[in-house]
Amino acid sequence: MSELGIRRIVLTSSQGAGGDWARLNPLVKAFIKMSNIKAGFDDHTGVDEVVRTSDTDWTVARPSL
């Protein structure tokens, strides 16, 4: 991002992505693990890691219940 001059990025994510996984209800976790939406959560988690470790200013917005 810094190579392109991007100084700030704002992302929408998902409840349960990244470090938020530990706060999910166990039944919701089980559903995610047994279904194909786990791939989406893995993608959100990957983007979360890249953004948080970059030298770019960032904001990640996650919906909550």
mmCIF file of C-alpha atoms in Angstrom:
data_model
loop_
_atom_site.group_PDB
_atom_site.id
_atom_site.type_symbol
_atom_site.label_atom_id
_atom_site.label_comp_id
_atom_site.label_asym_id
_atom_site.label_seq_id
_atom_site.Cartn_x
_atom_site.Cartn_y
_atom_site.Cartn_z
ATOM 1 C CA MET A 1 0.000 0.000 0.000
ATOM 2 C CA SER A 2 2.827 2.380 0.791
ATOM 3 C CA GLU A 3 4.299 1.795 -2.693
ATOM 4 C CA LEU A 4 1.055 3.176 -4.172
ATOM 5 C CA GLY A 5 0.853 6.114 -1.780
ATOM 6 C CA ILE A 6 -2.143 4.730 0.107
ATOM 7 C CA ARG A 7 -1.992 6.266 3.584
ATOM 8 C CA ARG A 8 -5.267 5.027 5.091
ATOM 9 C CA ILE A 9 -7.582 2.088 4.490
ATOM 10 C CA VAL A 10 -11.030 1.429 5.962
ATOM 11 C CA LEU A 11 -12.373 -2.133 5.817
ATOM 12 C CA THR A 12 -15.561 -3.874 6.772
ATOM 13 C CA SER A 13 -14.970 -7.271 8.277
ATOM 14 C CA SER A 14 -17.013 -9.906 10.041
ATOM 15 C CA GLN A 15 -17.727 -10.668 13.646
ATOM 16 C CA GLY A 16 -15.495 -13.613 14.510
ATOM 17 C CA ALA A 17 -12.648 -12.676 12.166
ATOM 18 C CA GLY A 18 -9.134 -12.312 13.497
ATOM 19 C CA GLY A 19 -8.850 -11.901 17.243
ATOM 20 C CA ASP A 20 -12.628 -11.650 17.560
ATOM 21 C CA TRP A 21 -12.982 -15.438 17.050
ATOM 22 C CA ALA A 22 -12.578 -16.116 20.781
ATOM 23 C CA ARG A 23 -15.696 -14.078 21.569
ATOM 24 C CA LEU A 24 -18.066 -16.015 19.315
ATOM 25 C CA ASN A 25 -20.739 -18.276 20.743
ATOM 26 C CA PRO A 26 -19.613 -21.946 20.623
ATOM 27 C CA LEU A 27 -22.646 -22.921 18.519
ATOM 28 C CA VAL A 28 -21.809 -20.249 15.956
ATOM 29 C CA LYS A 29 -18.196 -21.460 15.876
ATOM 30 C CA ALA A 30 -19.361 -25.035 15.273
ATOM 31 C CA PHE A 31 -21.622 -23.920 12.421
ATOM 32 C CA ILE A 32 -18.799 -21.959 10.793
ATOM 33 C CA LYS A 33 -16.317 -24.831 11.097
ATOM 34 C CA MET A 34 -18.770 -27.327 9.560
ATOM 35 C CA SER A 35 -19.895 -25.141 6.660
ATOM 36 C CA ASN A 36 -18.322 -23.581 3.614
ATOM 37 C CA ILE A 37 -18.492 -20.075 5.104
ATOM 38 C CA LYS A 38 -15.290 -20.914 6.976
ATOM 39 C CA ALA A 39 -13.414 -19.878 3.803
ATOM 40 C CA GLY A 40 -14.885 -16.379 4.106
ATOM 41 C CA PHE A 41 -13.840 -16.121 7.743
ATOM 42 C CA ASP A 42 -10.342 -17.273 6.810
ATOM 43 C CA ASP A 43 -10.196 -14.529 4.157
ATOM 44 C CA HIS A 44 -11.355 -11.846 6.610
ATOM 45 C CA THR A 45 -8.759 -13.030 9.111
ATOM 46 C CA GLY A 46 -6.004 -12.911 6.474
ATOM 47 C CA VAL A 47 -6.897 -9.364 5.439
ATOM 48 C CA ASP A 48 -7.063 -8.361 9.102
ATOM 49 C CA GLU A 49 -3.499 -9.640 9.655
ATOM 50 C CA VAL A 50 -2.106 -7.894 6.566
ATOM 51 C CA VAL A 51 -3.676 -4.548 7.438
ATOM 52 C CA ARG A 52 -2.732 -4.635 11.123
ATOM 53 C CA THR A 53 0.914 -5.396 10.340
ATOM 54 C CA SER A 54 1.226 -2.774 7.590
ATOM 55 C CA ASP A 55 2.607 0.714 8.041
ATOM 56 C CA THR A 56 -0.680 2.164 6.751
ATOM 57 C CA ASP A 57 -3.240 3.830 9.026
ATOM 58 C CA TRP A 58 -6.279 1.570 9.181
ATOM 59 C CA THR A 59 -9.783 1.148 10.539
ATOM 60 C CA VAL A 60 -11.556 -2.223 10.646
ATOM 61 C CA ALA A 61 -15.310 -2.130 11.246
ATOM 62 C CA ARG A 62 -17.022 -5.319 12.435
ATOM 63 C CA PRO A 63 -20.745 -5.755 12.940
ATOM 64 C CA SER A 64 -21.854 -7.032 16.323
ATOM 65 C CA LEU A 65 -24.932 -8.692 17.679
#
